[in-house]
Amino acid sequence: MRQLRQDVRITLRGLGHSPTFTATVVLVLGLGIGMAVAMFTVFEAVLLRALPVLEQDRIVVPRTVDASGVDIAMAPQELDELRRESRTLSDVAGVAHQGAFAYPMVEGDQSIVLDQARVTGNFFELLGARPALGRLLRPEDDVIGAPPVLVLSYETWRRQFGGDSAIVGRQLTDPYLQWSYTIIGVAPAGLGYPVGVDYWIPPPIRDSPLDAIARLTPNVTMATARGDFFSTMQAIDGQRAASGQLAAIAGVEIRTFPQAVVGDVRPALRVLTAAVVLLLLIACVNVGNLLLLRLTTRAHEIAIRRALGASSVDIARQLLVESGTLTVGGGLVGFAGGGALLRLLLAFAPAGLPQMDLIRFGGASAWITAAVTTVAVVLVGILPLLTVIRGNLASPLRFNTRSSDTKARLRVRQWLVGSQVALALVMLAGAGLLVHSLERLERVKLGYTADHLSFLSLTVPITPATAGETFTTLLEEVAPRLRALPGVIALTPAGVRPFMGPHVFTSGWEAEGQAPTGRNENRIVPVEVGGPEYFRTLDIPLLRGRGLLDSDGENSPGVVVVSEAAARLFWPGQDPIGKRIRFAGDTSAASWRTVVGIAGDIRYRTLRVARPTMYVPWRQFGFGGLVAVRTTSSLQGMLPAMRRVVHEVNPEASIVRAQTMDELLASQLTLSKLSSLLLSGFGLVALLLVAIGLYGVMASAVRERTRELGVRAALGASPERLRREVLQQAFTVAGAGALVGIAGALATSRLLGSLLFQVSPTDPVALVGACGLLLVVALLAAFIPARRATAIDPAQALRAE
């Protein structure tokens, strides 16, 4: 222990004599460790930490899908039948098919919009969750006549209600139904299902479509459960077909509950965590290289210590204490920087990121810092330690810069820089792929015009029996007055907001004359509702026929406009105008709808895919309070006048939510932008570290070749030739690393496949761009040592020798 304290004192004294070197090493390590700590904290909270449920891997989310992979909703009675008939599911609960969706609630005179999830009363019992405050929903809360109650999510309780411990018993009012919901409890932290949920209530409408969530019976495997679920749902689907509804099940999927909670965030987090591991490795290699350079300058000191009797073990221990001290210093800087980076990351994190309420900089981060620092100590200290153990340093008392040992050490440092170049290229290529994909996503043709397009959600008190009539009256009175406002170009009722997904507000279908076998294979298609100005408001091109008219009323013949993709799906190779189609399950004589027009394809339900779409008149389908409006100026400037008009028409009505299309698009791009930004940032830091490493190696090489370069200059070698040779040496090191990096990038880029849009994982633009950027930076880093080589005075070089 006394020897260790003495080694530490010697180390601190020596590092104090080299403040620039010490600060550089600590900052480089602090940067790498800090980024790793921030990213690992998120990774641990989102992907590794157990959810606050009982036996999370025994809870599954089964679903049936059609031929295109779109979820098929279940009726409540089908959910009950699944619960009775399944041999592998011990219990089954229901979650509203649309997942969590924005819904206005009123507390006092304040209106707030939160994401609501409707679940059956046994939802929390199935999960085995325990409340953070109050109690959770029970089966007796989900019966007709039960008092309306709700459970808040932990994050919403903290964010929206300030973590008020007296929240239980307060009430939120549904402005549509005028029901007052009593807050009965707060769910545990980390329970975010469906994704983005702010609160849970029992389904107010007893026949609303549901998705299943279930618990496996003991000793049942996922494969067995999948087969049993498929056969059970096929039997239920057969009964549905026999009753006149269409069978559309093409397959089933089963995910564990953790997989369902994390969702699309999992691949992005894995890629970013892998990138930060590479960055940490680059930082450690960089510091190891700097320590080797420092050993070169300390060769005489170590040789004297050897001559005075110090063993290789003594010197190795001293070097290990030095590298450990530097790494611990970097760990302390990284711990402080990791907290700041994590706060910055959470500030820019996309809304709805799962388990946000679990991501905190605290005890877990401290353990992560300790683990990462320990790994860094090993990585940083191993090369200098091996150098001493192998006896390659300071064996002679006089240090000879022309010795084979010196050249061998230079080759080791060059190999280390080459490995940094390879690792950085893998990271930069991945960043290039994500940036290229994001650019494609931002420039994708939507099929409609987003500029100055907005969506307004209107509320008015209703009863379930008179909802349609009340909303119809409101729209007929409000729409003309809103259209009359200066700056309003067009306005139309709409069914759902953009990007609600391909499984909400959809329908199976049957084409007239279609064979029964063909009907059973039909895909589910989104249904959009609109008025006479629908296509003008959204600026969707009508390719043939006509759009929706005001005369397409409830007593008029049914009509439908189909998109190009729907026309190809329904009647491949045929003219769809005049053809007839009807929704699945509606077998009445008046159910047929005549195709009156063909519209262009749009990316409305999902940004990445243009889906087949049917458009029906709102008077023939219903209106739920959503209005699309196109204006000449920004929505914010016109919103006060719009609110005033709605209030004047009906004092009980209001606009509870207003969103521009640009805002909706931005929400779809947030995760892609964040992933691209973080990976690009990691890549730039790696690039900086590569530049530092290459500069250090080339500066050392020029210093060790001082006599040789001076002699060559005296013999007539031109400065341009000497400079070119130094740059060529740097280019060789960087080029070799780049070749290895290209192979690594090609091998690992497929991990990004699920994050890319219209970009191949082997996209040459990203690879060539990353290579070009790295080589340019490498040459710039080597330029200063190259200039120094041409400035050597031959006489001074010989005297120094």
Coordinates of N, CA and C in Angstrom, one line a residue, residues 307-497:
A307 N 18.9 1.3 -14.9 CA 20.3 1.2 -14.5 C 20.5 1.2 -13.0
L308 N 19.6 1.9 -12.3 CA 19.7 2.1 -10.9 C 19.0 0.9 -10.2
G309 N 18.5 -0.1 -10.9 CA 18.0 -1.3 -10.3 C 16.5 -1.5 -10.4
A310 N 15.8 -0.6 -11.0 CA 14.3 -0.8 -11.1 C 14.0 -2.0 -12.1
S311 N 13.1 -2.8 -11.6 CA 12.8 -4.0 -12.5 C 11.7 -3.6 -13.5
S312 N 11.4 -4.5 -14.5 CA 10.4 -4.2 -15.4 C 9.0 -4.2 -14.7
V313 N 8.9 -4.9 -13.6 CA 7.6 -4.9 -12.9 C 7.4 -3.6 -12.2
D314 N 8.5 -3.0 -11.6 CA 8.4 -1.7 -11.0 C 8.0 -0.6 -12.0
I315 N 8.6 -0.7 -13.2 CA 8.3 0.3 -14.2 C 6.9 0.1 -14.7
A316 N 6.5 -1.1 -14.9 CA 5.2 -1.4 -15.4 C 4.1 -1.0 -14.5
R317 N 4.4 -1.2 -13.1 CA 3.4 -0.8 -12.1 C 3.3 0.8 -12.1
Q318 N 4.4 1.5 -12.3 CA 4.3 2.9 -12.3 C 3.5 3.4 -13.5
L319 N 3.7 2.8 -14.7 CA 3.0 3.2 -15.9 C 1.5 2.8 -15.8
L320 N 1.2 1.7 -15.1 CA -0.2 1.4 -14.9 C -0.9 2.3 -14.0
V321 N -0.2 2.8 -12.9 CA -0.7 3.8 -12.0 C -1.0 5.1 -12.8
E322 N 0.0 5.4 -13.6 CA -0.2 6.7 -14.4 C -1.4 6.6 -15.3
S323 N -1.5 5.5 -16.1 CA -2.6 5.4 -17.0 C -3.9 5.3 -16.2
G324 N -3.9 4.6 -15.1 CA -5.1 4.5 -14.3 C -5.5 5.9 -13.7
T325 N -4.5 6.7 -13.3 CA -4.9 8.0 -12.7 C -5.5 8.9 -13.8
L326 N -4.9 8.8 -15.0 CA -5.4 9.6 -16.1 C -6.9 9.2 -16.5
T327 N -7.1 7.9 -16.5 CA -8.4 7.3 -16.8 C -9.4 7.7 -15.8
V328 N -9.1 7.6 -14.5 CA -10.0 7.9 -13.5 C -10.4 9.4 -13.6
G329 N -9.4 10.2 -13.9 CA -9.7 11.7 -14.1 C -10.6 11.8 -15.2
G330 N -10.4 11.1 -16.3 CA -11.3 11.1 -17.5 C -12.7 10.6 -17.1
G331 N -12.8 9.6 -16.2 CA -14.0 9.1 -15.7 C -14.8 10.2 -14.9
L332 N -14.1 10.9 -14.1 CA -14.8 12.0 -13.3 C -15.3 13.1 -14.2
V333 N -14.5 13.4 -15.2 CA -15.0 14.4 -16.2 C -16.2 13.9 -17.0
G334 N -16.1 12.6 -17.3 CA -17.1 11.9 -18.1 C -18.4 11.8 -17.3
F335 N -18.3 11.6 -16.0 CA -19.5 11.5 -15.2 C -20.2 12.8 -15.2
A336 N -19.5 13.9 -15.0 CA -20.1 15.2 -15.0 C -20.7 15.6 -16.4
G337 N -19.9 15.3 -17.4 CA -20.3 15.6 -18.8 C -21.5 14.7 -19.2
G338 N -21.5 13.5 -18.7 CA -22.6 12.6 -19.0 C -23.9 13.0 -18.6
G339 N -24.0 13.6 -17.4 CA -25.2 14.2 -16.8 C -25.7 15.3 -17.7
A340 N -24.8 16.2 -18.2 CA -25.2 17.3 -19.0 C -25.7 16.8 -20.4
L341 N -25.0 15.8 -20.9 CA -25.3 15.2 -22.2 C -26.7 14.5 -22.1
L342 N -27.0 13.9 -21.0 CA -28.2 13.2 -20.9 C -29.4 14.2 -20.8
R343 N -29.2 15.2 -20.0 CA -30.3 16.3 -20.0 C -30.5 16.9 -21.4
L344 N -29.4 17.1 -22.1 CA -29.6 17.6 -23.5 C -30.3 16.6 -24.4
L345 N -30.0 15.3 -24.2 CA -30.6 14.3 -25.0 C -32.1 14.2 -24.7
L346 N -32.5 14.3 -23.4 CA -33.9 14.2 -23.1 C -34.6 15.4 -23.5
A347 N -34.0 16.5 -23.6 CA -34.6 17.8 -24.1 C -35.0 17.7 -25.5
F348 N -34.2 16.9 -26.3 CA -34.5 16.8 -27.7 C -35.1 15.4 -28.1
A349 N -35.4 14.6 -27.1 CA -36.0 13.3 -27.3 C -37.4 13.4 -27.9
P350 N -37.8 12.5 -28.8 CA -39.1 12.6 -29.4 C -40.2 12.3 -28.4
A351 N -41.3 12.9 -28.6 CA -42.5 12.7 -27.7 C -42.9 11.2 -27.8
G352 N -43.2 10.6 -26.7 CA -43.7 9.2 -26.8 C -42.5 8.2 -26.7
L353 N -41.3 8.7 -26.4 CA -40.2 7.7 -26.2 C -40.5 6.9 -25.0
P354 N -40.5 5.6 -25.1 CA -40.9 4.7 -24.0 C -40.0 4.8 -22.8
Q355 N -40.7 4.7 -21.6 CA -40.0 4.7 -20.3 C -39.2 6.0 -20.1
M356 N -39.7 7.1 -20.6 CA -39.0 8.4 -20.4 C -38.9 8.7 -18.9
D357 N -39.9 8.2 -18.1 CA -39.9 8.5 -16.7 C -38.9 7.7 -15.9
L358 N -38.3 6.7 -16.6 CA -37.2 5.9 -15.9 C -35.8 6.4 -16.2
I359 N -35.7 7.3 -17.2 CA -34.4 7.8 -17.6 C -34.0 8.9 -16.7
R360 N -33.1 8.6 -15.7 CA -32.7 9.6 -14.8 C -31.2 9.5 -14.6
F361 N -30.5 10.6 -14.3 CA -29.1 10.5 -14.1 C -28.9 10.3 -12.6
G362 N -28.6 9.1 -12.2 CA -28.5 8.9 -10.7 C -27.6 7.7 -10.4
G363 N -28.1 6.8 -9.6 CA -27.3 5.7 -9.1 C -26.8 4.8 -10.3
A364 N -27.8 4.5 -11.2 CA -27.4 3.6 -12.3 C -26.3 4.2 -13.1
S365 N -26.4 5.6 -13.3 CA -25.3 6.2 -14.1 C -24.0 6.2 -13.4
A366 N -24.0 6.2 -12.1 CA -22.7 6.1 -11.4 C -22.1 4.7 -11.6
W367 N -22.9 3.7 -11.5 CA -22.4 2.3 -11.7 C -21.9 2.2 -13.2
I368 N -22.6 2.8 -14.1 CA -22.2 2.7 -15.5 C -20.9 3.4 -15.7
T369 N -20.7 4.6 -15.1 CA -19.5 5.3 -15.2 C -18.3 4.5 -14.6
A370 N -18.5 3.8 -13.5 CA -17.5 3.0 -12.9 C -17.1 1.8 -13.8
A371 N -18.1 1.2 -14.4 CA -17.9 0.1 -15.3 C -17.1 0.5 -16.6
V372 N -17.6 1.6 -17.2 CA -16.9 2.1 -18.4 C -15.5 2.6 -18.1
T373 N -15.3 3.2 -16.9 CA -13.9 3.7 -16.6 C -13.0 2.5 -16.4
T374 N -13.5 1.5 -15.7 CA -12.7 0.2 -15.5 C -12.3 -0.4 -16.9
V375 N -13.2 -0.4 -17.8 CA -12.9 -0.9 -19.1 C -11.8 0.0 -19.8
A376 N -12.0 1.3 -19.6 CA -11.1 2.2 -20.2 C -9.7 2.1 -19.6
V377 N -9.6 1.8 -18.3 CA -8.3 1.6 -17.7 C -7.5 0.5 -18.3
V378 N -8.3 -0.6 -18.6 CA -7.6 -1.8 -19.2 C -7.2 -1.4 -20.6
L379 N -8.1 -0.8 -21.4 CA -7.8 -0.5 -22.8 C -6.6 0.5 -22.9
V380 N -6.6 1.5 -22.1 CA -5.6 2.6 -22.1 C -4.3 2.1 -21.7
G381 N -4.3 1.3 -20.6 CA -3.0 0.9 -20.0 C -2.3 -0.3 -20.6
I382 N -3.0 -1.1 -21.5 CA -2.4 -2.3 -21.9 C -1.3 -2.2 -22.8
L383 N -1.3 -1.2 -23.7 CA -0.2 -1.1 -24.7 C 1.1 -0.6 -24.1
P384 N 1.1 0.5 -23.3 CA 2.3 0.8 -22.6 C 2.9 -0.3 -21.7
L385 N 1.9 -1.1 -21.1 CA 2.4 -2.2 -20.2 C 3.0 -3.3 -21.0
L386 N 2.5 -3.6 -22.2 CA 3.1 -4.6 -23.0 C 4.4 -4.2 -23.5
T387 N 4.6 -2.9 -23.8 CA 5.8 -2.4 -24.3 C 6.9 -2.6 -23.3
V388 N 6.7 -2.3 -22.0 CA 7.7 -2.5 -21.0 C 7.9 -4.0 -20.7
I389 N 6.9 -4.8 -20.7 CA 7.0 -6.2 -20.4 C 7.9 -6.9 -21.5
R390 N 7.7 -6.5 -22.7 CA 8.4 -7.1 -23.8 C 9.9 -6.6 -23.9
G391 N 10.2 -5.5 -23.0 CA 11.5 -5.0 -23.0 C 11.9 -4.2 -24.2
N392 N 10.9 -3.6 -24.9 CA 11.2 -2.8 -26.1 C 11.5 -1.3 -25.8
L393 N 11.5 -1.0 -24.5 CA 11.7 0.4 -24.2 C 12.9 0.6 -23.2
A394 N 13.8 1.5 -23.6 CA 14.9 2.0 -22.8 C 15.8 0.9 -22.3
S395 N 16.0 -0.1 -23.2 CA 17.0 -1.2 -22.8 C 18.4 -0.6 -22.8
P396 N 18.8 0.2 -23.8 CA 20.1 0.8 -23.8 C 20.0 2.1 -23.0
L397 N 21.1 2.5 -22.4 CA 21.1 3.8 -21.7 C 21.0 5.0 -22.6
R398 N 21.5 4.8 -23.8 CA 21.4 5.9 -24.8 C 20.3 5.5 -25.8
F399 N 19.4 6.4 -25.9 CA 18.2 6.2 -26.8 C 18.6 6.5 -28.2
N400 N 18.4 5.6 -29.1 CA 18.8 5.7 -30.5 C 17.6 5.8 -31.4
T401 N 17.3 7.0 -32.0 CA 16.1 7.2 -32.8 C 16.1 6.4 -34.1
R402 N 17.3 5.8 -34.4 CA 17.4 5.1 -35.7 C 17.3 3.6 -35.4
S403 N 17.1 3.2 -34.2 CA 17.0 1.8 -33.8 C 15.8 1.1 -34.4
S404 N 15.9 -0.3 -34.5 CA 14.7 -1.0 -35.0 C 13.6 -0.9 -34.0
D405 N 13.9 -0.8 -32.6 CA 12.8 -0.6 -31.6 C 12.0 0.6 -31.9
T406 N 12.7 1.7 -32.3 CA 12.0 3.0 -32.6 C 11.1 2.8 -33.8
K407 N 11.6 2.1 -34.8 CA 10.7 1.9 -36.0 C 9.5 1.0 -35.6
A408 N 9.8 0.0 -34.8 CA 8.7 -0.9 -34.4 C 7.6 -0.1 -33.6
R409 N 8.1 0.8 -32.7 CA 7.1 1.5 -32.0 C 6.3 2.5 -32.9
L410 N 7.0 3.0 -33.9 CA 6.3 3.9 -34.9 C 5.3 3.1 -35.6
R411 N 5.6 1.8 -36.0 CA 4.6 1.0 -36.7 C 3.4 0.7 -35.9
V412 N 3.7 0.4 -34.5 CA 2.6 0.2 -33.6 C 1.6 1.4 -33.6
R413 N 2.2 2.6 -33.5 CA 1.4 3.8 -33.4 C 0.6 4.0 -34.7
Q414 N 1.3 3.7 -35.8 CA 0.6 3.8 -37.1 C -0.6 2.8 -37.2
W415 N -0.3 1.6 -36.7 CA -1.4 0.6 -36.7 C -2.6 1.1 -35.8
L416 N -2.3 1.7 -34.7 CA -3.3 2.2 -33.8 C -4.1 3.3 -34.5
V417 N -3.4 4.2 -35.2 CA -4.1 5.3 -35.9 C -5.0 4.7 -37.0
G418 N -4.4 3.7 -37.7 CA -5.2 3.1 -38.8 C -6.5 2.4 -38.2
S419 N -6.4 1.8 -37.0 CA -7.6 1.2 -36.4 C -8.6 2.3 -36.1
Q420 N -8.1 3.4 -35.6 CA -9.0 4.5 -35.3 C -9.7 5.0 -36.6
V421 N -9.0 5.1 -37.7 CA -9.6 5.5 -39.0 C -10.6 4.5 -39.4
A422 N -10.4 3.2 -39.2 CA -11.3 2.1 -39.6 C -12.6 2.2 -38.8
L423 N -12.4 2.4 -37.5 CA -13.6 2.5 -36.6 C -14.4 3.8 -36.9
A424 N -13.7 4.9 -37.1 CA -14.4 6.2 -37.4 C -15.1 6.1 -38.8
L425 N -14.5 5.3 -39.7 CA -15.2 5.2 -41.0 C -16.5 4.4 -40.9
V426 N -16.5 3.4 -40.1 CA -17.8 2.6 -39.8 C -18.8 3.6 -39.3
M427 N -18.4 4.4 -38.3 CA -19.4 5.3 -37.7 C -19.9 6.4 -38.7
L428 N -18.9 7.0 -39.4 CA -19.3 8.0 -40.4 C -20.1 7.5 -41.5
A429 N -19.9 6.2 -42.0 CA -20.7 5.6 -43.0 C -22.1 5.4 -42.5
G430 N -22.3 5.0 -41.3 CA -23.6 4.8 -40.7 C -24.3 6.2 -40.6
A431 N -23.6 7.2 -40.1 CA -24.2 8.5 -40.1 C -24.6 9.0 -41.4
G432 N -23.8 8.7 -42.4 CA -24.1 9.1 -43.8 C -25.3 8.5 -44.3
L433 N -25.5 7.2 -44.0 CA -26.7 6.5 -44.4 C -28.0 7.1 -43.7
L434 N -27.9 7.4 -42.4 CA -29.0 8.0 -41.8 C -29.3 9.4 -42.3
V435 N -28.3 10.2 -42.5 CA -28.5 11.5 -43.1 C -29.1 11.4 -44.5
H436 N -28.6 10.5 -45.3 CA -29.2 10.4 -46.7 C -30.6 9.9 -46.6
S437 N -30.9 9.0 -45.7 CA -32.3 8.5 -45.5 C -33.2 9.6 -45.0
L438 N -32.7 10.4 -44.1 CA -33.5 11.5 -43.6 C -33.8 12.5 -44.7
E439 N -32.8 12.8 -45.5 CA -33.0 13.7 -46.6 C -34.1 13.2 -47.6
R440 N -34.1 11.9 -47.9 CA -35.1 11.2 -48.7 C -36.5 11.4 -48.1
L441 N -36.5 11.1 -46.8 CA -37.8 11.2 -46.0 C -38.4 12.6 -46.0
E442 N -37.5 13.6 -45.9 CA -38.0 15.0 -45.8 C -38.4 15.4 -47.2
R443 N -37.9 14.8 -48.3 CA -38.2 15.3 -49.6 C -39.2 14.4 -50.3
V444 N -39.8 13.4 -49.6 CA -40.7 12.4 -50.2 C -42.0 13.2 -50.7
K445 N -42.5 12.8 -51.7 CA -43.7 13.4 -52.3 C -44.9 12.8 -51.5
L446 N -45.6 13.7 -50.8 CA -46.7 13.3 -50.0 C -48.0 12.9 -50.8
G447 N -48.1 13.6 -52.0 CA -49.3 13.4 -52.7 C -50.3 14.5 -52.4
Y448 N -50.0 15.4 -51.5 CA -50.8 16.5 -51.1 C -49.9 17.6 -50.6
T449 N -50.4 18.8 -50.5 CA -49.5 20.0 -50.1 C -49.6 20.2 -48.6
A450 N -48.5 20.2 -47.9 CA -48.5 20.4 -46.5 C -48.5 21.9 -46.1
D451 N -48.0 22.8 -46.9 CA -47.9 24.2 -46.5 C -49.3 24.8 -46.3
H452 N -49.5 25.4 -45.1 CA -50.7 26.1 -44.7 C -51.9 25.2 -44.6
L453 N -51.6 23.9 -44.4 CA -52.7 23.0 -44.1 C -52.7 22.7 -42.6
S454 N -53.9 22.7 -42.0 CA -54.0 22.5 -40.6 C -55.3 21.7 -40.3
F455 N -55.3 21.2 -39.0 CA -56.4 20.3 -38.6 C -56.9 20.8 -37.2
L456 N -58.2 21.0 -37.2 CA -58.8 21.6 -36.0 C -59.8 20.5 -35.4
S457 N -59.7 20.3 -34.1 CA -60.6 19.4 -33.4 C -61.6 20.2 -32.7
L458 N -62.9 20.0 -33.0 CA -64.0 20.7 -32.4 C -64.7 19.8 -31.4
T459 N -65.1 20.4 -30.3 CA -65.9 19.7 -29.3 C -67.2 20.3 -29.1
V460 N -68.2 19.5 -28.8 CA -69.5 20.0 -28.4 C -70.1 18.9 -27.5
P461 N -70.8 19.3 -26.5 CA -71.5 18.2 -25.7 C -72.4 17.3 -26.5
I462 N -72.3 16.0 -26.3 CA -73.1 15.1 -27.0 C -73.6 14.0 -26.1
T463 N -74.5 13.2 -26.6 CA -74.8 11.9 -26.0 C -74.6 10.8 -27.0
P464 N -74.3 9.6 -26.6 CA -74.0 8.6 -27.6 C -75.1 8.4 -28.6
A465 N -76.4 8.7 -28.2 CA -77.5 8.5 -29.1 C -77.6 9.6 -30.2
T466 N -77.1 10.8 -29.8 CA -77.3 12.0 -30.7 C -76.0 12.5 -31.2
A467 N -74.9 11.8 -31.0 CA -73.6 12.3 -31.4 C -73.5 12.8 -32.8
G468 N -74.0 11.9 -33.7 CA -73.9 12.2 -35.2 C -74.7 13.4 -35.5
E469 N -75.9 13.5 -35.0 CA -76.8 14.6 -35.3 C -76.2 15.9 -34.8
T470 N -75.7 15.9 -33.5 CA -75.1 17.1 -32.9 C -73.9 17.6 -33.7
F471 N -73.0 16.7 -34.1 CA -71.8 17.1 -34.8 C -72.2 17.6 -36.2
T472 N -73.2 17.0 -36.8 CA -73.7 17.4 -38.2 C -74.2 18.9 -38.1
T473 N -75.0 19.1 -37.1 CA -75.5 20.5 -36.9 C -74.4 21.5 -36.7
L474 N -73.5 21.2 -35.9 CA -72.4 22.1 -35.6 C -71.6 22.4 -36.9
L475 N -71.3 21.3 -37.6 CA -70.5 21.6 -38.9 C -71.3 22.4 -39.9
E476 N -72.6 22.2 -40.0 CA -73.3 22.9 -41.0 C -73.4 24.4 -40.6
E477 N -73.4 24.7 -39.3 CA -73.4 26.1 -38.9 C -72.1 26.8 -38.9
V478 N -71.0 26.0 -38.5 CA -69.7 26.6 -38.3 C -69.0 26.7 -39.7
A479 N -69.1 25.7 -40.5 CA -68.3 25.6 -41.7 C -68.4 26.9 -42.6
P480 N -69.7 27.3 -42.9 CA -69.8 28.5 -43.8 C -69.1 29.8 -43.2
R481 N -69.2 29.9 -41.9 CA -68.7 31.1 -41.2 C -67.1 31.0 -41.2
L482 N -66.6 29.8 -41.0 CA -65.1 29.7 -41.1 C -64.6 30.0 -42.5
R483 N -65.3 29.5 -43.5 CA -64.9 29.7 -44.8 C -64.9 31.2 -45.2
A484 N -65.8 31.9 -44.5 CA -65.9 33.4 -44.8 C -64.8 34.2 -44.2
L485 N -64.0 33.6 -43.3 CA -63.0 34.4 -42.7 C -61.9 34.7 -43.7
P486 N -61.3 35.9 -43.7 CA -60.3 36.3 -44.6 C -59.1 35.4 -44.4
G487 N -58.5 34.9 -45.5 CA -57.4 34.0 -45.4 C -57.7 32.5 -45.5
V488 N -59.0 32.1 -45.3 CA -59.4 30.7 -45.4 C -59.6 30.4 -46.9
I489 N -58.9 29.4 -47.4 CA -59.0 29.1 -48.8 C -60.1 28.0 -49.0
A490 N -60.0 26.9 -48.1 CA -60.9 25.8 -48.2 C -61.0 25.1 -46.9
L491 N -62.1 24.4 -46.7 CA -62.3 23.7 -45.4 C -63.2 22.5 -45.7
T492 N -62.9 21.4 -44.9 CA -63.6 20.2 -45.1 C -63.6 19.4 -43.8
P493 N -64.7 18.6 -43.6 CA -64.6 17.6 -42.5 C -63.6 16.5 -42.9
A494 N -63.0 15.9 -41.8 CA -62.1 14.8 -42.1 C -62.3 13.7 -41.1
G495 N -61.9 12.5 -41.4 CA -62.1 11.4 -40.5 C -61.0 11.3 -39.4
V496 N -59.8 11.2 -39.8 CA -58.7 11.1 -38.8 C -57.6 12.1 -39.2
R497 N -56.8 12.4 -38.2 CA -55.6 13.2 -38.4 C -54.6 12.4 -39.2

